[in-house]
Amino acid sequence: MTILARLLSPDDPTPRYAQIGDGLRKQITEGLLPAGTRLPASRALAQDLGVARSTVVTAYDQLVAEGYLEAIQRAGMFVCDIAPISPLNAPPPARSTRAIPQAGLLAPGAPDPDIFPVQPWARCVARVARNTPSALVHQNDPFGDPELRREIAAYAGRWRGITATADQVMVTSGASAGLELVMELLVSDGHLALEAPGYVPTQRFAKSRNWQVNWMPVGSQGTALPLQPSKVTVLTPSHQFPLGGSLPVPVRQAFLQAAADCDGWIIEDDFDSEFRYAGQPVPAMAALDRDGRCIYVGTFSKTFSHALRLGYLILPAGLVSRFRTALTHPGSSAPVTAQRPLAEFMASGQYDRHIRRARRLYAQRYGTAADALQCWPAEMGYFQRHEAGMQIAFHLPPSQSDQALSAAARSAGFAIRPFSDNHPQGSTQGLLIGFCQSQPELISGQMEVLRNVLESCKDSDN
Amino acid sequence: MTILARLLSPDDPTPRYAQIGDGLRKQITEGLLPAGTRLPASRALAQDLGVARSTVVTAYDQLVAEGYLEAIQRAGMFVCDIAPISPLNAPPPARSTRAIPQAGLLAPGAPDPDIFPVQPWARCVARVARNTPSALVHQNDPFGDPELRREIAAYAGRWRGITATADQVMVTSGASAGLELVMELLVSDGHLALEAPGYVPTQRFAKSRNWQVNWMPVGSQGTALPLQPSKVTVLTPSHQFPLGGSLPVPVRQAFLQAAADCDGWIIEDDFDSEFRYAGQPVPAMAALDRDGRCIYVGTFSKTFSHALRLGYLILPAGLVSRFRTALTHPGSSAPVTAQRPLAEFMASGQYDRHIRRARRLYAQRYGTAADALQCWPAEMGYFQRHEAGMQIAFHLPPSQSDQALSAAARSAGFAIRPFSDNHPQGSTQGLLIGFCQSQPELISGQMEVLRNVLESCKDSDN
């Protein structure tokens, strides 16, 4: 078959199972290997290519896991019916021919776009277009649409135990814009306490402002309260990013007390708290806050869509006028078009319904991924079953380089990331493994391929 | 009348005409002075308050200009019918009772929200919600919606003479995000050439990155080409911000040649070029660019709405893959909801129609404002009739402080700004005066009040 000529290149440093997999994938997506084509048996192809049979098996397994090939018992390996992947003219993929996630497989923190309730959302948009079209265009309040702020306040009460009014809510252009605004306004002495490991954009922002960072190590008990607290502290208490634990309530209270004692502030970055799969949700720090020291940062990127570019702040009442004064632009800084439709979507109960559905689906996928990880050999590493969030933090033994392992995984089509990136000194080695975008029946297969890739990486190319 | 008791406070440093005006305005908007109430004659009120009659006249004139009061000949001064200004429940104001612009009167660069074609826009949104609802939600291309990019490329061809394909267009989260991305990617040697005076957010961005800025003075011939060109140069050639001139074509070509000679880049920030009221539009530098050195930065904030948070880049073909590689997030970084509706709006011809209509209206308002300014005494300052843009740059004599004058104007309810703010050394003193949001029949009156306020500022309080 002419396909063979293009599958391997001796000068290419990419592992051969990856070259073969890439080459076949390309030919399938370009239509050179149409649906229903029967591929050579692994032994035959291996012989033709001059490689070990296991190399071809790994490549074939990868493409089965991705949905390009299917093995039909006693008949052979066949090319699946795949929709062409072309952003310009692709209809939304049917469930059986899911387009491969653009970011790669097992992408940490990536929500499943296919479960987004497109029709109910479109109906909310159409309703606003029909009844209050000016709400699609004008938003004179710098804090954003009042209806949306009312819904967010109600939502925060229902889901996070926070008591707040619409006046305390500010809609922002994604959560990061909100987080940056808060840090900008509150850091007055050039000092800031951040988690290590933590969230890279926050670390970069502090660095770009030349602030002195008080690094708080994250251990098995969560983030450590510093002996000398800073006036401004950023935490991810619900589901520490990236290591995943929930900050125990006594520690939350200790942080809040320390802030009250020094007239300081806690910035609570609560980005995927809805996705807890077992146990009771712990109330947000903003719900425990008696002294008005806690600023809550929320986002719609994980529960709804990153593409919406909407997040929000819930400010203690004492900070509201200070933030209003600081906003120089007369209108909302957050994009206006989706605000009122989102308010309607939330008011109708659709948003809560969607979150509960997503939580069920993600719980199932989390369970499958965690079960698979528990079968990995102990020498590969370990993880804790936090039963929450949109990624699993898999810790590696000190002898392993998470950078090398994740690079190998990326060339095999995985989007997993090393979490030494999240630590200022690069300590805490491990891999962030997602699962939300994968069909549950494919997760075990994908985890198997990942495991093989990681184990192969430790040895030389086969 | 009980209103008198609250109009003046001896401890308040605000000029008395402003205290009286503020106090009356507040009572009117709070309903304490209902529509149709006849106010005291200026002589009588002045006597009661213990101030000069001209002080009361100035206050009354201000409120007439703002539409709160009307002087009925031989009958007196009456309170107008004003819609309550409450963002939570205000219906869109009818033309005769326009809400006062939140930013203040004569705000430079502020488009008129009332001329926005709300219904046609809402129809485009509803159409997308009906026919291609997933386009409201998903956008996997980091460069943004392909249909919108096609429309932008066509638009740039029609309006700016630029030849580009959809592939060269990137939709950004407002123009500033695009501008910052370009600077971030292209400034490799820590040097950048910027106009002085120029656009403050760009100057701040360069400062925050600790870049060495090569300041290009802007004179009567526009921006001066530096003897030692920097590798990256940011220009506003269409309508220099803030001084307003159009960069002559030979100078544009000289800048482009200098960039070609040093493998450098020109970043063309073309923010309100559609609003040219006389003469032929000069093609964009990106249209004159033969060597692929020019990156065009466009925005929808002035022609459409700042609240949309959409702008775009038109990249030379040679930079496309570099930018694609640099974008780490798999989907569009610009808010998705409005992208496809905007593409439809542009494809239907509505967008061009709206721009031409806005241009006609703004031309009329520009003319009235410029005519009024030409009647100001020569010793107050001067300006050039550029017949373009959304603000007029009024230069002050060296003895005047534009900071003091604009502060006085702001306490009288004007949103004009000093352009010494736009210069790194604060040289080039003057005021940026807008006009787009004002009804043409009110402009002369507003300009008269402004003139009085500025002339009064030079003397002590009366």
CSV table of N, CA and C in Angstrom, one decimal, chain A residues 117 120 124 127 151 155 158-159 342-357:
chain,number,residue,atom,x,y,z
A,117,PRO,N,-25.5,22.9,26.7
A,117,PRO,CA,-26.9,22.9,26.3
A,117,PRO,C,-27.2,24.0,25.2
A,120,PRO,N,-31.2,25.2,24.6
A,120,PRO,CA,-31.7,26.1,25.7
A,120,PRO,C,-31.0,27.4,25.7
A,124,CYS,N,-32.6,31.3,25.1
A,124,CYS,CA,-32.4,32.5,26.0
A,124,CYS,C,-31.9,33.7,25.2
A,127,ARG,N,-34.7,35.0,23.0
A,127,ARG,CA,-35.8,35.7,23.8
A,127,ARG,C,-35.3,37.1,24.2
A,151,GLU,N,-28.7,37.3,39.6
A,151,GLU,CA,-28.7,35.8,39.5
A,151,GLU,C,-27.4,35.2,40.1
A,155,TYR,N,-27.2,32.5,43.0
A,155,TYR,CA,-26.4,31.3,42.7
A,155,TYR,C,-25.4,31.1,43.8
A,158,ARG,N,-27.0,29.7,46.8
A,158,ARG,CA,-27.4,28.3,46.7
A,158,ARG,C,-26.3,27.4,46.7
A,159,TRP,N,-25.2,27.7,45.9
A,159,TRP,CA,-24.2,26.7,45.7
A,159,TRP,C,-23.0,26.9,46.6
A,342,LEU,N,-27.5,35.2,29.8
A,342,LEU,CA,-27.1,34.3,30.9
A,342,LEU,C,-27.9,34.5,32.1
A,343,ALA,N,-28.3,35.7,32.4
A,343,ALA,CA,-29.2,36.0,33.5
A,343,ALA,C,-30.5,35.2,33.3
A,344,GLU,N,-31.1,35.2,32.1
A,344,GLU,CA,-32.3,34.4,31.9
A,344,GLU,C,-32.1,32.9,32.0
A,345,PHE,N,-30.9,32.5,31.5
A,345,PHE,CA,-30.6,31.1,31.6
A,345,PHE,C,-30.5,30.6,33.0
A,346,MET,N,-29.9,31.5,33.9
A,346,MET,CA,-29.8,31.1,35.3
A,346,MET,C,-31.2,31.2,36.0
A,347,ALA,N,-31.9,32.2,35.6
A,347,ALA,CA,-33.2,32.4,36.3
A,347,ALA,C,-34.2,31.3,36.0
A,348,SER,N,-34.0,30.7,34.8
A,348,SER,CA,-34.9,29.6,34.3
A,348,SER,C,-34.6,28.3,35.0
A,349,GLY,N,-33.5,28.2,35.7
A,349,GLY,CA,-33.1,26.9,36.3
A,349,GLY,C,-32.3,26.1,35.4
A,350,GLN,N,-32.1,26.5,34.1
A,350,GLN,CA,-31.3,25.7,33.2
A,350,GLN,C,-29.9,25.6,33.6
A,351,TYR,N,-29.3,26.7,34.2
A,351,TYR,CA,-27.9,26.6,34.5
A,351,TYR,C,-27.7,25.6,35.6
A,352,ASP,N,-28.5,25.6,36.7
A,352,ASP,CA,-28.3,24.6,37.7
A,352,ASP,C,-28.5,23.2,37.2
A,353,ARG,N,-29.5,23.0,36.3
A,353,ARG,CA,-29.7,21.7,35.7
A,353,ARG,C,-28.5,21.3,34.9
A,354,HIS,N,-27.9,22.2,34.2
A,354,HIS,CA,-26.7,21.9,33.4
A,354,HIS,C,-25.5,21.5,34.3
A,355,ILE,N,-25.3,22.2,35.4
A,355,ILE,CA,-24.2,21.9,36.2
A,355,ILE,C,-24.4,20.5,36.9
A,356,ARG,N,-25.6,20.2,37.3
A,356,ARG,CA,-25.8,18.9,37.9
A,356,ARG,C,-25.6,17.8,36.9
A,357,ARG,N,-26.0,18.0,35.6
A,357,ARG,CA,-25.8,17.0,34.6
A,357,ARG,C,-24.3,16.9,34.3
